[in-house]
Coordinates of C-alpha atoms and ligand atoms in Angstrom, one line a residue:
X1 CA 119.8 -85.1 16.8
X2 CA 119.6 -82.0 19.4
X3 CA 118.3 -84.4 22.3
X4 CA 117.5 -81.3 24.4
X5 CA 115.7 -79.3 21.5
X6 CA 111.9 -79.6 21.9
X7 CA 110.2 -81.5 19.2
X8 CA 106.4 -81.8 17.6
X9 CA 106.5 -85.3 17.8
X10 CA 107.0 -85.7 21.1
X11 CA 104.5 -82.4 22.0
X12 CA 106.4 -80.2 22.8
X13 CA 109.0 -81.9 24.9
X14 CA 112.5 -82.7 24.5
X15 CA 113.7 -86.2 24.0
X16 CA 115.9 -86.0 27.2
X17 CA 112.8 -84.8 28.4
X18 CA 110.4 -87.7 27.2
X19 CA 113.2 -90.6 28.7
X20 CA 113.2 -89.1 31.7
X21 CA 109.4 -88.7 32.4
X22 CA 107.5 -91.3 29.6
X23 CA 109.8 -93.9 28.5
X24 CA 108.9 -96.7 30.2
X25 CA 107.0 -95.4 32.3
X26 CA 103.7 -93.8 31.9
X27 CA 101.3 -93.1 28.6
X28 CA 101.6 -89.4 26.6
X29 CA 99.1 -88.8 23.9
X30 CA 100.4 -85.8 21.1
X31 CA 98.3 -84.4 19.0
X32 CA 99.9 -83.5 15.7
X33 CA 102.9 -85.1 16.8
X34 CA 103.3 -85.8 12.6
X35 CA 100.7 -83.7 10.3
X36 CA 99.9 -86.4 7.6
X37 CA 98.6 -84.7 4.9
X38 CA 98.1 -88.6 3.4
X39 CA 99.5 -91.4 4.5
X40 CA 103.3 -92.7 3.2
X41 CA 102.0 -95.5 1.6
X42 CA 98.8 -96.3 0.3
X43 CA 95.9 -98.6 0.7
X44 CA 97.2 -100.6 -2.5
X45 CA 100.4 -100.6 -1.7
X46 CA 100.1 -101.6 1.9
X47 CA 97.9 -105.0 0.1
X48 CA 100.8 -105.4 -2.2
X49 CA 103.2 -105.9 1.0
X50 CA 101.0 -108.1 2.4
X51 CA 101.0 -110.6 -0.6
X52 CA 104.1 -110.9 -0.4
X53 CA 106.3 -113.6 0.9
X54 CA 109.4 -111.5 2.5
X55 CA 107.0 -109.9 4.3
X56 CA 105.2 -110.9 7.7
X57 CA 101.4 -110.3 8.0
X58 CA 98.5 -111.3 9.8
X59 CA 94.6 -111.0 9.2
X60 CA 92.7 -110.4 12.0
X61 CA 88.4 -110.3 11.8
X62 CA 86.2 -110.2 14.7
X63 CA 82.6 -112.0 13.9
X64 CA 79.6 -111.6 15.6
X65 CA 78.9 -114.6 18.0
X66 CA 75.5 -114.0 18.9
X67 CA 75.8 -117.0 21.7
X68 CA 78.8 -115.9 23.2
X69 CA 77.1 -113.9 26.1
X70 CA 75.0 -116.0 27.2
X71 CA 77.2 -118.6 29.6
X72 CA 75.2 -121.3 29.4
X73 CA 74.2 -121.6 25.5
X74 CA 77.8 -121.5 24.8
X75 CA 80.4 -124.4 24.6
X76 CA 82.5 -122.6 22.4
X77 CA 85.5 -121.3 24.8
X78 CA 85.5 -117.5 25.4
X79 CA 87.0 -115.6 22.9
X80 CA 86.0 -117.7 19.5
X81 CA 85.2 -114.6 18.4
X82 CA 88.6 -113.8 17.2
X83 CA 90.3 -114.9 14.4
X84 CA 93.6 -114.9 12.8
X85 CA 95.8 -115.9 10.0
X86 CA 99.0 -115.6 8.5
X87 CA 100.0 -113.9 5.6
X88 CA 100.9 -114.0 2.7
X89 CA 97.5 -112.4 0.9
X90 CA 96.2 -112.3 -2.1
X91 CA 94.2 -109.2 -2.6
X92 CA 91.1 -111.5 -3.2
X93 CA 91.6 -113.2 0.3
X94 CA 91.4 -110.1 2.2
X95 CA 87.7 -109.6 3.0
X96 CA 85.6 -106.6 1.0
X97 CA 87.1 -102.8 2.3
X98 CA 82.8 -102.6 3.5
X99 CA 83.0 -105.5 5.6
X100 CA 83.2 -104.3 9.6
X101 CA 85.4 -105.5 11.8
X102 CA 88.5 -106.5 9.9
X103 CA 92.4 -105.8 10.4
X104 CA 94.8 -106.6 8.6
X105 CA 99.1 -106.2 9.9
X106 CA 102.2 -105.9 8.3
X107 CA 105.0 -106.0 9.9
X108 CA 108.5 -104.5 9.0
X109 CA 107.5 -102.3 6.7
X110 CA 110.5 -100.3 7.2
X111 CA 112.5 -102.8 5.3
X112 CA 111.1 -102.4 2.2
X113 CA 109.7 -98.6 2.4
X114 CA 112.0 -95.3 2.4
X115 CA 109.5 -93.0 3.4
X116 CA 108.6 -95.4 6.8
X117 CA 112.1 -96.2 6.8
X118 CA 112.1 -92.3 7.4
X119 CA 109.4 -92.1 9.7
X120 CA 111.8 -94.7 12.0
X121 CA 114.7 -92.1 12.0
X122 CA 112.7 -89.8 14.1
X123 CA 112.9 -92.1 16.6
X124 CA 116.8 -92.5 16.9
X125 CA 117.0 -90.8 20.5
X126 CA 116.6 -94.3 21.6
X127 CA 119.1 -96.5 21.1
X128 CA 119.3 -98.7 17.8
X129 CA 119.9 -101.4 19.6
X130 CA 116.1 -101.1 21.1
X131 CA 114.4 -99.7 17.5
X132 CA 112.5 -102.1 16.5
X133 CA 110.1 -102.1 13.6
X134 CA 107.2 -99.9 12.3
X135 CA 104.0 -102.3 11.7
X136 CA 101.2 -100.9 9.2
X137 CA 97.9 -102.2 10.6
X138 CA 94.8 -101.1 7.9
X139 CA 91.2 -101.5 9.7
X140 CA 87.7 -101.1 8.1
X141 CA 85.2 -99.7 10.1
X142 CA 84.9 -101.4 13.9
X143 CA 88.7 -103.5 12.9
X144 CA 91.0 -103.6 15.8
X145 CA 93.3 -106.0 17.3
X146 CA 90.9 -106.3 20.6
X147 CA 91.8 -105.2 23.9
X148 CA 95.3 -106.2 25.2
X149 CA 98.6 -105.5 26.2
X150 CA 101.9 -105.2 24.7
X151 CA 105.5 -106.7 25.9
X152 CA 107.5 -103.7 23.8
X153 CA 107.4 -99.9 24.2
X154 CA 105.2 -98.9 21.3
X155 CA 104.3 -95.1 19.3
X156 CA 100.7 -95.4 18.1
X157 CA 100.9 -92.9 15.0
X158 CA 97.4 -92.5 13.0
X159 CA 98.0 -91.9 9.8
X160 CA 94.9 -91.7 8.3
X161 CA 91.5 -92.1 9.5
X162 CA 90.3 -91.8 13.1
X163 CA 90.8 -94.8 15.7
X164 CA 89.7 -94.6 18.8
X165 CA 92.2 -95.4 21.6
X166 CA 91.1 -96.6 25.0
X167 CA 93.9 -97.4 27.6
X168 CA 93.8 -98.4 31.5
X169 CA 96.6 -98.9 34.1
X170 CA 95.1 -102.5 35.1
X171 CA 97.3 -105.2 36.5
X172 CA 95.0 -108.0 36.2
X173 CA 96.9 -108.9 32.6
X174 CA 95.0 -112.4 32.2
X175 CA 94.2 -113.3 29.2
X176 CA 90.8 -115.1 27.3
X177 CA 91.7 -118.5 27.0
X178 CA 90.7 -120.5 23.9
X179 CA 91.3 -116.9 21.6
X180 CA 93.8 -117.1 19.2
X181 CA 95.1 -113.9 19.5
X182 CA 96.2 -112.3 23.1
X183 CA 93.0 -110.6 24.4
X184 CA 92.5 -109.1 27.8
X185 CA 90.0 -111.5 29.9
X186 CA 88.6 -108.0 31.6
X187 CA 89.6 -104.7 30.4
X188 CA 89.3 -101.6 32.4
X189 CA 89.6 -98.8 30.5
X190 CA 90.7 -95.1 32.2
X191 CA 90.8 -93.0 29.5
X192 CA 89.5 -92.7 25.8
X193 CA 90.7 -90.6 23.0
X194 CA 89.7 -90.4 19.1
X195 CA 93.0 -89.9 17.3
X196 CA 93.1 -88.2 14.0
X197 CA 95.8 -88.5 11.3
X198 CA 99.0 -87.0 13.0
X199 CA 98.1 -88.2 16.3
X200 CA 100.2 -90.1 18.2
X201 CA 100.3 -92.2 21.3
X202 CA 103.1 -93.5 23.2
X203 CA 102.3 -96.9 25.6
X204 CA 105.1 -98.3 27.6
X205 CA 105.2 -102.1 28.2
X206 CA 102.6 -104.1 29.7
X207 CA 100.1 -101.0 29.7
X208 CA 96.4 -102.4 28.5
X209 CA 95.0 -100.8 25.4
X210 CA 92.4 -101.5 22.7
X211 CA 92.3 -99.2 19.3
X212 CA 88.9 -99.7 17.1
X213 CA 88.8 -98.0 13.9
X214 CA 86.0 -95.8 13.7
X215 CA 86.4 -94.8 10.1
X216 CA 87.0 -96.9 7.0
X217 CA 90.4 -96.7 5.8
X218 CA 91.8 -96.6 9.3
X219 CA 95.9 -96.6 9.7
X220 CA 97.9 -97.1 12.4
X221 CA 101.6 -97.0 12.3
X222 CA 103.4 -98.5 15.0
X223 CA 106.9 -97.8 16.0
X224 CA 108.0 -100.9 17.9
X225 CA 110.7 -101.5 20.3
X226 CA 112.6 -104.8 21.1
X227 CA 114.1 -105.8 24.2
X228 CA 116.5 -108.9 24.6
X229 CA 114.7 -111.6 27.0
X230 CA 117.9 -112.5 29.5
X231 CA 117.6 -116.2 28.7
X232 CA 117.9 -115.5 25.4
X233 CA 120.4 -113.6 25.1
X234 CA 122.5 -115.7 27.3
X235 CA 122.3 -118.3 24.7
X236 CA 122.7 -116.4 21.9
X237 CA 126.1 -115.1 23.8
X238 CA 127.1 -118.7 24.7
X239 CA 126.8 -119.3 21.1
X240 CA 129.2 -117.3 20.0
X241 CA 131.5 -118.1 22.5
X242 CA 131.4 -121.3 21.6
X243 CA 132.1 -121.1 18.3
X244 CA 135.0 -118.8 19.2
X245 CA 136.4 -121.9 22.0
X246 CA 136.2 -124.5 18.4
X247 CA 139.3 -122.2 17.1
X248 CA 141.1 -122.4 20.5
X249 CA 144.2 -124.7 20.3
X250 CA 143.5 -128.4 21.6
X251 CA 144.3 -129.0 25.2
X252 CA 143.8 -132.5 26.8
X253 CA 142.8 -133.0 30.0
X254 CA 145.7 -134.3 32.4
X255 CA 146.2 -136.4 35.2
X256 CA 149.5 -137.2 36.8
X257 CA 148.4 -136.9 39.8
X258 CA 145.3 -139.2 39.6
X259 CA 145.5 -142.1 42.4
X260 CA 144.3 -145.3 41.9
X261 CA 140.1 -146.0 42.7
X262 CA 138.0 -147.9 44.6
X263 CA 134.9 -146.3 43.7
X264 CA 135.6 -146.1 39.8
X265 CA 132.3 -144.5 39.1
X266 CA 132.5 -140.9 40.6
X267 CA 133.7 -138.4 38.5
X268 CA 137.4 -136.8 39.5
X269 CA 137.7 -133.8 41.1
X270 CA 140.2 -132.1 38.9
X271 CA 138.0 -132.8 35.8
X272 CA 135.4 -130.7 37.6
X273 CA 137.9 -128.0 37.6
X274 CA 139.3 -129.0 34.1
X275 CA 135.6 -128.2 33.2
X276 CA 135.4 -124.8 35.3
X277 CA 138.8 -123.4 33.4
X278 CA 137.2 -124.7 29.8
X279 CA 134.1 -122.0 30.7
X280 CA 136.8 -119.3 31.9
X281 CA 138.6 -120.0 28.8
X282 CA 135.8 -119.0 26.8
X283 CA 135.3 -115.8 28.7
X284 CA 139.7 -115.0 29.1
X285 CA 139.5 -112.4 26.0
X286 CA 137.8 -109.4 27.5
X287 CA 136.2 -108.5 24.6
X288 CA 134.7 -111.7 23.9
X289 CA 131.4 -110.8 25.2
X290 CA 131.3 -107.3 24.0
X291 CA 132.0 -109.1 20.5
X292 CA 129.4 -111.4 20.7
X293 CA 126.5 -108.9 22.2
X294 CA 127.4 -106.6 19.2
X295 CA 127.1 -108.9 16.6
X296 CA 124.0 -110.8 17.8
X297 CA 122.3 -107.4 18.1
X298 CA 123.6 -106.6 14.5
X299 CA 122.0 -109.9 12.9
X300 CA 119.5 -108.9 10.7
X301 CA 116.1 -109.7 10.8
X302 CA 115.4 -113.2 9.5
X303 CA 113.4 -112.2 6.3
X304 CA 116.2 -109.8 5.1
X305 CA 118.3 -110.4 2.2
X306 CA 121.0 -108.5 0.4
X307 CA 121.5 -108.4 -3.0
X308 CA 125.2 -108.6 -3.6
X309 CA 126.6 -107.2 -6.4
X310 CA 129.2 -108.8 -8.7
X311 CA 131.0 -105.9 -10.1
X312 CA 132.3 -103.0 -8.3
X313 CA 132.6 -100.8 -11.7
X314 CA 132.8 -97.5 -10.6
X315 CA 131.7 -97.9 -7.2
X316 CA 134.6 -95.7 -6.1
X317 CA 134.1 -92.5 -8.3
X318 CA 130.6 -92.3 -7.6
X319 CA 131.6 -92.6 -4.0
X320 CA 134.1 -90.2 -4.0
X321 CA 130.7 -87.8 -5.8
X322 CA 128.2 -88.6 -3.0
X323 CA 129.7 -90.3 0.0
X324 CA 127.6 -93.6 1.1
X325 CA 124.8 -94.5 3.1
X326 CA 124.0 -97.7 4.5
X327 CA 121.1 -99.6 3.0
X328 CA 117.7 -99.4 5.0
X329 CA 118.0 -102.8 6.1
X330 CA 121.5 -102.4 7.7
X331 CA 121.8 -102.7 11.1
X332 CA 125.2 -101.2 12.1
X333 CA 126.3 -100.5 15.9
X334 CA 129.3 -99.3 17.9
X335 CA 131.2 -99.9 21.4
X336 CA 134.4 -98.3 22.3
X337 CA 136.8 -101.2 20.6
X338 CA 134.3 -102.7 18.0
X339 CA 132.4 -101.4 14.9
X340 CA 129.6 -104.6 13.9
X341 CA 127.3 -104.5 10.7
X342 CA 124.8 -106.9 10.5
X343 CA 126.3 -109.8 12.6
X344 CA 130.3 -109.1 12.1
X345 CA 132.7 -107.2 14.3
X346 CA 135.8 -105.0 13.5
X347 CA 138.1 -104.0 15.9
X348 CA 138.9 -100.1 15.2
X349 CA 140.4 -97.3 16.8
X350 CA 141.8 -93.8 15.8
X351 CA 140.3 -91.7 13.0
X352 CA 138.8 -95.1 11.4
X353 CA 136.6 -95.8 14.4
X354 CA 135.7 -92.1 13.9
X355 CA 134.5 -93.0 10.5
X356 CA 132.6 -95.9 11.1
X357 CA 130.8 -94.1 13.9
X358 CA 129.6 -91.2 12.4
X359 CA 128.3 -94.0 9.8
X360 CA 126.6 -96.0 11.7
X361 CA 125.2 -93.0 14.2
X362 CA 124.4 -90.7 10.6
X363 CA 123.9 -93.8 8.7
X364 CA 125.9 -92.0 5.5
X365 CA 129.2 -90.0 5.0
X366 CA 129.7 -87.2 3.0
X367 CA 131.9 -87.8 -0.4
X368 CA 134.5 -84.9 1.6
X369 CA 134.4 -87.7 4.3
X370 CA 134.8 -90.3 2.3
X371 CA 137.6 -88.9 0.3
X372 CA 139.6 -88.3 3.2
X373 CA 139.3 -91.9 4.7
X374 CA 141.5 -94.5 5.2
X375 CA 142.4 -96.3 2.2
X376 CA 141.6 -99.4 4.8
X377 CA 138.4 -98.3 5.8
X378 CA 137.4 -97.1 1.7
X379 CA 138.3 -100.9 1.3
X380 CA 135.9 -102.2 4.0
X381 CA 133.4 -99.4 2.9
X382 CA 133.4 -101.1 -0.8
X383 CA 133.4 -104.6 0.5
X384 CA 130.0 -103.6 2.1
X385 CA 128.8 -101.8 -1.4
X386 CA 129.8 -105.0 -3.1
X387 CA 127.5 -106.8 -0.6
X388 CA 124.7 -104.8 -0.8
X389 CA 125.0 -103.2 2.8
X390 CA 126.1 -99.7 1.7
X391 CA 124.8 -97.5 -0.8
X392 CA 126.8 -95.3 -3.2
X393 CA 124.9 -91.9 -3.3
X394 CA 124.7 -90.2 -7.1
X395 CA 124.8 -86.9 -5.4
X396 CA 125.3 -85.4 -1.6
Ligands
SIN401 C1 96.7 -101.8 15.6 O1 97.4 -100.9 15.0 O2 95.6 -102.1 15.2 C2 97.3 -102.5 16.8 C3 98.4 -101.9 17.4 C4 98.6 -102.2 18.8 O3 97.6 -102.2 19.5 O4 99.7 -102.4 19.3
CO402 CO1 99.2 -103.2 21.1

């Protein structure tokens, strides 16, 4: 991707542009950032997602409680106008497509779609490692997730029918207590637009915003980010180290020098530092943490399965016809020493590494590419076909 060119989905601007001035930081509506001329998957198929189990997604209706107003008639705790469940759905559990006020959310839709699969790719002047998801919501008339605010960078794309957006700057983020959803205890709204299919709205993190459908058949796509919470990924590194330290060869703690005790119950000094080198130890091989980050942020997501396939018949010639791709569900990344695909590492250098980047940054090679790779890295290459990460393509 050109990240100077200007682009219609981002208005007019340049993604080195948009990093520089939005990212992050402040709200840009585009109109027409992506003329839908209908949406890239329809109303039944979006329902058929929904019922199924691989596939996260959440129901969320707004009744009328006439009560709630009125402080003192109500015991119920603010907000018990919400409510929301978890998917899976059966057509017949969703309510009727006239009932107002209903949403209903599926998330990673990506994973199973091409064409929204697709629609992510534009994206890709961030940085895998931050692309998230793209979450379907489908509203009837009035539906929307209430006011609120998000933790994640998030693209607002309408895809068909009109929502209308309303966003404020606030920094009171308190919530409603008792709801069962997070809904803004007091929402200040700034600004208000009515997007039509093809609109688009970019929010960075923690910026309040409430989208109603004001048509039935309302569609939102959002592109979602992910950022690693620090704690988290301290763990998730400490992990990994650890596992690496159980292969590490078995050294006992010593103590010659150890002098006799009066007070036997206070721990000795030198296994204090015995200790300290164990955690140095763990972090000696500079790439140790590299390894780990790389392959944590390679996992894939949780309700991801590969099929595997138990014959490689062929694999090769229609490889050496189309080149590869990775499947949609892949996640592949790269630092300067390491190549990782969904949760393992490879060390690679040289035209190999060369390879595996344009792969993972292109997600596919050309046949002329892989023809004139490696017979190492063809071998990797097929051991992903054979696991159902990468693709052989029929034809370029
Ligand atoms: C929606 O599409 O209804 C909600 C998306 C959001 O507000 O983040
Ligand atoms: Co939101």
């Amino acid at each position: 991707m050109d990240i100077t060119q200007a682009l219609p989905l981002l208005g007019g601007i340049s993604p080195e542009r948009f990093m520089k001035q939005y990212w992050q930081k402040k709200p840009l509506l585009i109109r027409q950032a992506i003329p839908q001329k209908q949406p890239l998957l329809d109303r039944a198929a979006l329902f058929d997602l929904a019922a199924s189990e691989e596939v996260e997604s959440r129901l969320i209706e707004q009744k009328a409680t006439p009560g709630a107003k009125a402080k003192s008639a109500s015991k119920k705790p603010k907000g018990s106008a919400w409510r929301m469940r978890h998917g899976p759905f059966e057509r017949r559990a969703l309510p009727a497509l006239k009932q107002p006020g209903w949403t209903l959310l599926v998330q990673g839709v990506n994973l199973h779609v091409d064409a929204v699969d697709a629609l992510m790719q534009q994206f890709r002047f961030v940085p895998d490692a931050r692309l998230d998801d793209v979450m379907i919501s489908y509203a009837s008339e009035g539906g929307g997730v209430g006011p609120h605010f998000d933790s994640y960078d998030v693209f607002l794309l309408q895809a068909h029918g009109q929502r209308r957006w309303q966003i404020g700057a606030q920094k009171d983020l308190s919530l409603q207590e008792g709801a069962p959803l997070k809904i803004l205890a007091s929402f200040e709204p700034e600004q208000t637009w009515v997007l039509e299919p093809g609109d688009m709205l970019y929010l960075p993190p923690r910026y309040a915003h409430d989208g109603v459908a004001v048509s039935a058949d309302c569609m939102t796509y959002s592109v979602g980010f992910r950022a690693p919470k620090q704690a988290e990924l301290g763990q998730e590194i400490l992990q990994r180290l650890a596992e690496d330290l159980s292969d590490a060869p078995e050294l006992l703690y010593k103590d010659r020098g150890q002098s006799a005790v009066s007070e036997p119950a206070r721990l000795p000094e030198g296994l204090t530092a015995f200790a300290k080198q164990a955690l140095q130890a763990a972090l000696k091989d500079p790439l140790a943490l590299a390894r780990s980050l790389g392959e944590y942020l390679t996992e894939p997501k949780a309700q991801v399965w590969f099929d595997e396939l138990d014959d490689d018949h062929g694999l090769v010639q229609i490889a050496e016809m189309g080149g590869v791709e990775l499947d949609r569900r892949s996640r592949m990344m790269f630092d300067d020493r390491h190549i990782f695909i969904n949760g393992e590492s490879y060390l690679a250098a040289g035209r190999d590494a060369r390879l595996m980047r344009q792969l993972a940054n292109d997600r596919a090679i050309s046949d002329k590419d892989w023809r004139a790779a490696s017979e190492g890295a063809r071998e990797l290459m097929l051991d992903w076909c054979m696991s159902g990460w990468l693709r052989v393509r029929a034809q370029p």
